[in-house]
């Protein structure tokens, strides 16, 4: 008898798949599951069996019923979707009709775009080019080429999102350094803004997704003094006021010497407040002279060329400029937030 | 890492320096200090004499007698000797108070941490009818650690009345919390001795630490066989006997609490203190548990089982390094000892290991087994192998000094087959000057390096610098590293800022950048869109809701949440989710996002260099209206207008819409259009598919536009030439017709243009009207802009054109022309 159940399910499968319309499908349903349907008939035939046999067969028939019900439901959904698509395709819609101007309303740029724009313009005026590099990166460019080999403790600083295909989401904009060295002739002055990712929980000041801009300059003769000057000029351009910066040692494997650049707290002027954790200074960006190994990875001879690089947090800068308390606002797409930045790309 | 200034002062003559003040110089010259904390009096408001007064009230006291409190079962009336000559009575409820106990007494006027965590100044109290002044205190009440279990038990013999600050200098101390990340490259700074050396140099004070002298015997107890010298460059051990496990002396318990460690017992505490002082982790084995007479350092067998002393069972791999006796592994090298050989309360004989391990191996094992210990954190920084002997001696001395009856019972086994050769760097003064951009002479460079314990031989501008071993493992290897030493020593603040003077460069703008910028200006500055940003990750339900296949996405190995494990292949799952979040508040939304999507490329071959996928930059636009009727197409044509306006700013040929052959699954299959620029498809416009709307629970009617920014950038720039102004006046001719809905406006426009091509400059459709009276038709109004190049148009021409136009529209398109 179990053979006949298997056959019945196979037959039902074929008929359900073949049912081209909802009406045909309904007939098929009745034919199998209706009061006089084939499955119902099978169930009735169990009456004459011995109790054990009846139990086993009853379960088999019931499983068959559930299977047929599921195939009918699946097919019905499919037919409904197809019918809907057909209906949707027949609305007499004419895409060549003239466009309608949107009612005038102020639009806005994202605050990170506004800051990025200011940074880009400032650097362009100093003769830098603006580049754009991929967000999904390889271990090679994100770490190895930046003098951060596997098993280097510095990898802890940059908790990483790994992809199933072995690539990763870049943890900083620095991979662009080596890419730019490969792509452009020397001397080179470039910045590359973009989205970066760190594998960390989100709170008021931490986001797994944020924006940075990397700066890179390679020339015959460059010094720490030049780096300080450029950073000061940049920050004054962005904040449109005089700023005080200080450098202190910071360890980043791709620069040597490496620094943390702090900016005198603009909230309190250095007297100490909650923004600067009462230190009078706010940590703003890592920078330094490009490590010879990184230059080599980019095919640049460190005997002949010297470079400096920095990685500036655009999200951080936007938070400082607009006194935004929660970094999570940036990715929230909430019009109440987005409407607050009317300056656009204005200078 | 926590640092105790009182402990630092043991190793350098800096005790009189203000530890709070000097911390800023440390941050500017060495590494970042997260927090500076003055401890001893829990109330930071108390300073100067008031603070000293409060400190003088905390002293050692002995319990002389105890008797029950008449009113309270859980309290005792305790007689103590606080060194003042007369016994005093206090009330105590601590369970461990008993006659003979040596403890710590906080007298009236002392400041302790109250039950609510706030500082409390002790005053006379009457407890259940019995007056009581002062109290015996727990560590937690003194603001030391979190041990509330009972009053402090002082294990060592200290005279009652001795001030606690005298008995345990770390009680009244200044603590620094140094950011560990900023010490990643400074293996020498992971112990107080190394820090003291750095601070001494910084303050130009003598560094006084020397390893103690210890006499080893000539006997062999355990031999060492290093089978993996590449992973274990140095291994030393020796045996000690006469150990009695017990509590550590009070000063050490308090110091460990201050440094963030919980005191365990003297032996464990001595190994920890050695690590925190000298910087090299140690491990003590119970001699009884070691089988055979040889310690073997070897790679683990693949799959070898091992249980660490925290009770966790691990399966090792061939990449792990183990310390083994004759039969079994007894420690996971540099990470943690084994449960099978740990020191127990009745241990009397130990074997003390002090060794140096390969940084990468230790780190890999610690990461893989998730045993990130204080030990592995140090070894993974590449420690100086010379610390091994210092740590051995320091530990032995601690045991011998503090455990009466203990003795060293073996010779010093020390396997160190290949001490690294001295590291020598050649540098010249001019190089330092040029890199820093400051005036500095070779002699000044030499002086700085010497102060930092480098050995320098100078020949004019040329310096030959020998790196001290404690800086040579990783930190210092190239001339640039020495530039940093000089720079941080002089203070980067003292470098004057000068902009570089460089040659001019050819201007260059990445095409994609001007594409994005112009589109952002057109849409967000002119057409009223709000620029939004959404995550690069998608929730599965949003992907499915948009009728897309999650398996056609790139999956993350470690997503931030299991609900959003894939990278977006479209901007719309997140943009539509945003529309839904906002729609109750915002009945009409105009959002634009510019960002990358990540398209898996199954055909791509994995490469070491390039990510094997495409990640084009897209613009995603949405227009939503919560009150619009689902059949209303206004939003669609508003989007069309905004998109075409935006594309026209790109100077890449004409922007138009065309039939979309393969609408994406999220799109309405009929209300959609392909967008072309210069004839090439660059995107699409579509109303949201009704199934998507239902699936996502979207209330608004939403029209989307997707623009492939890279496709625009790939189009060549086209500058449209000027067209001469007409010399003769032109005229406009309007025609309105009721047209079947199956006819497209563009077809009629084309037909009208062809009627009299020599005089027709342009034809536009300028009005659309639909009425329920004519469900199958719509009224379209066309305007023909007419002019002749060489003469004024005549009335006859116009009449003729009118006749032809009416006829064409009626005949060809089955339209009714309004009279
Ligand atoms: Zn401040």
Coordinates of N, CA and C and ligand atoms in Angstrom, one line a residue, chain A residues 265-278 280-282, ligand 1:
Chain A
X265 N 40.7 71.8 22.7 CA 39.3 71.6 22.7 C 38.6 72.9 22.3
X266 N 37.7 72.8 21.3 CA 37.0 74.1 20.9 C 35.8 74.3 21.7
X267 N 35.4 73.4 22.5 CA 34.2 73.6 23.3 C 34.6 74.5 24.5
X268 N 35.7 74.2 25.1 CA 36.1 75.0 26.3 C 37.3 75.8 26.1
X269 N 37.9 75.8 24.9 CA 39.1 76.6 24.7 C 40.3 76.1 25.5
X270 N 40.2 74.9 26.0 CA 41.4 74.3 26.7 C 41.3 74.3 28.2
X271 N 40.2 74.9 28.7 CA 40.1 75.0 30.2 C 39.7 73.6 30.7
X272 N 39.1 72.7 29.9 CA 38.7 71.4 30.4 C 37.1 71.4 30.5
X273 N 36.6 70.4 29.8 CA 35.1 70.2 29.9 C 34.8 68.7 29.6
X274 N 33.6 68.4 29.5 CA 33.3 67.0 29.3 C 33.7 66.5 27.9
X275 N 33.6 67.4 26.9 CA 34.0 67.0 25.5 C 35.4 66.5 25.5
X276 N 36.3 67.2 26.2 CA 37.7 66.8 26.1 C 38.1 66.0 27.4
X277 N 37.1 65.4 28.1 CA 37.4 64.7 29.3 C 38.3 65.5 30.2
X278 N 38.1 66.8 30.3 CA 38.8 67.7 31.2 C 40.3 67.7 31.0
X280 N 41.4 69.4 28.1 CA 41.7 70.5 27.3 C 42.1 70.2 25.8
X281 N 42.3 68.9 25.6 CA 42.7 68.5 24.2 C 41.8 67.4 23.7
X282 N 41.5 67.3 22.4 CA 40.7 66.3 21.8 C 41.6 65.6 20.8
Ligands
LIG1 ZN1 36.9 70.9 26.5

